[in-house]
Coordinates of C-alpha atoms in Angstrom, one line a residue:
M476 CA 138.0 112.2 82.0
G477 CA 136.6 109.3 83.8
L478 CA 134.1 106.5 83.6
V479 CA 131.3 105.3 85.9
I480 CA 131.0 101.5 85.6
D481 CA 127.6 100.0 84.7
T482 CA 126.6 96.7 86.2
S483 CA 126.6 95.3 82.7
A484 CA 130.4 95.6 82.5
L485 CA 131.0 94.1 85.9
V486 CA 128.6 91.2 85.1
A487 CA 130.6 90.6 81.9
L488 CA 133.8 90.6 83.7
E489 CA 132.5 88.1 86.3
R490 CA 131.2 85.8 83.6
S491 CA 134.6 86.0 81.7
A492 CA 136.5 85.3 84.9
T493 CA 138.4 88.6 84.3
P494 CA 139.5 90.1 87.6
W495 CA 137.6 93.3 88.8
E496 CA 140.7 95.4 89.0
G497 CA 140.9 99.1 89.4
D498 CA 142.4 99.4 85.9
V499 CA 139.3 98.1 84.1
C500 CA 138.9 101.7 82.8
G501 CA 142.4 101.9 81.5
S502 CA 144.0 105.2 82.3
E503 CA 140.7 106.8 83.1
D504 CA 139.4 107.5 86.6
A505 CA 136.7 105.1 87.6
A506 CA 133.8 105.2 89.8
I507 CA 130.9 103.1 90.8
P508 CA 127.4 104.7 91.1
A509 CA 125.5 103.9 94.3
I510 CA 122.8 102.1 92.2
V511 CA 125.4 99.8 90.6
Y512 CA 126.7 99.0 94.1
A513 CA 123.1 98.1 95.1
E514 CA 122.6 96.0 92.0
L515 CA 125.8 94.1 92.8
M516 CA 124.6 93.5 96.3
V517 CA 121.4 92.0 94.9
G518 CA 123.5 89.6 93.0
V519 CA 125.1 88.5 96.3
R520 CA 121.8 88.0 98.0
L521 CA 120.4 86.1 95.1
A522 CA 123.4 83.8 94.6
D523 CA 122.4 80.2 94.3
T524 CA 125.1 79.0 96.8
R525 CA 126.8 80.4 99.9
E526 CA 130.0 79.9 98.1
R527 CA 129.0 82.0 95.1
A528 CA 127.6 84.7 97.4
A529 CA 130.9 84.8 99.3
T530 CA 132.9 85.0 96.1
R531 CA 130.7 87.8 94.7
R532 CA 131.0 89.7 97.9
A533 CA 134.8 89.3 98.0
K534 CA 135.0 90.7 94.4
I535 CA 132.7 93.6 95.3
D536 CA 134.7 94.4 98.4
A537 CA 138.0 94.3 96.4
L538 CA 136.5 96.6 93.7
V539 CA 135.2 99.2 96.1
A540 CA 138.5 99.2 97.9
T541 CA 140.1 100.7 94.8
V542 CA 137.2 102.4 93.0
P543 CA 135.0 104.8 94.9
V544 CA 131.2 104.4 95.1
I545 CA 129.5 107.7 94.1
E546 CA 126.5 108.6 96.2
F547 CA 123.3 109.6 94.5
G548 CA 123.2 113.1 96.0
P549 CA 121.5 116.4 95.0
A550 CA 123.6 117.0 92.0
A551 CA 122.9 113.5 90.5
A552 CA 119.2 113.9 91.5
E553 CA 119.0 117.2 89.6
R554 CA 120.6 115.7 86.6
W555 CA 118.2 112.7 86.9
A556 CA 115.3 115.0 86.8
E557 CA 116.6 116.9 83.8
L558 CA 117.3 113.7 81.9
Y559 CA 114.0 112.1 82.8
A560 CA 112.0 115.2 81.7
G561 CA 114.0 115.5 78.5
L562 CA 113.8 111.8 77.5
S563 CA 110.1 111.6 78.6
R564 CA 109.2 114.5 76.3
K565 CA 110.8 112.6 73.5
G566 CA 109.1 109.3 74.5
R567 CA 112.5 107.7 74.9
L568 CA 112.8 106.9 78.5
I569 CA 115.5 104.4 79.6
P570 CA 115.4 101.9 82.4
A571 CA 115.3 103.7 85.8
N572 CA 118.5 102.3 87.3
D573 CA 120.4 103.1 84.1
L574 CA 119.0 106.6 84.2
A575 CA 120.4 106.9 87.7
V576 CA 123.8 105.6 86.4
A577 CA 123.6 108.2 83.5
A578 CA 122.7 111.0 85.9
T579 CA 125.6 110.2 88.2
A580 CA 127.9 110.2 85.2
V581 CA 126.7 113.5 83.9
A582 CA 126.8 115.1 87.4
I583 CA 130.5 114.3 87.8
G584 CA 131.5 114.8 84.2
F585 CA 132.3 111.2 83.4
G586 CA 131.2 108.8 80.7
V587 CA 129.8 105.3 81.3
L588 CA 131.4 101.9 80.8
V589 CA 129.0 99.2 79.6
G590 CA 129.3 95.5 78.9
P591 CA 130.3 94.1 75.5
A592 CA 126.6 93.4 74.6
D593 CA 126.3 97.2 74.7
E594 CA 123.7 99.0 76.5
A595 CA 122.7 101.2 73.5
H596 CA 119.9 103.1 75.4
F597 CA 122.6 105.0 77.2
R598 CA 123.3 106.7 73.9
L599 CA 119.8 108.4 74.2
V600 CA 121.3 110.5 77.0
P601 CA 122.4 113.8 75.4
G602 CA 126.2 114.3 75.7
L603 CA 126.9 111.1 77.6
R604 CA 130.0 109.4 76.4
V605 CA 129.4 105.5 76.3
V606 CA 132.3 103.2 76.2
V607 CA 131.9 99.5 75.5
L608 CA 134.0 96.9 77.4
R609 CA 135.9 94.7 75.0
D610 CA 138.0 91.6 76.1
G611 CA 137.9 92.7 79.6
R612 CA 139.2 96.2 79.1
V613 CA 138.3 99.6 77.7

């Protein structure tokens, strides 16, 4: 088993000053969906100071040195289309970037790690295991 890490979990870790270590997911394998990497890079570019931007970039670089970034390739794209169609038919679409996170997780057989505020909409995705970050760990 493994977990893809949602941006909400990484933002919570940054706000709590908990290190973004490769063991955030405990004994489970961890991966970063490409869309999460993109969202993190937006955080770098929108930082209010150069120092904060540099700190954020350093954390991201350290994280991706130990946790792989998973591309949004054909398998994830097919899962995205299936999930979109199924959720759309039920009138229960989730935010587009989170749908890409979910599709990536489903495509590689992982669950998703979300921040402590919980991203309950992930639970609308059939069969997706959702794990909530508590006190900086799974």
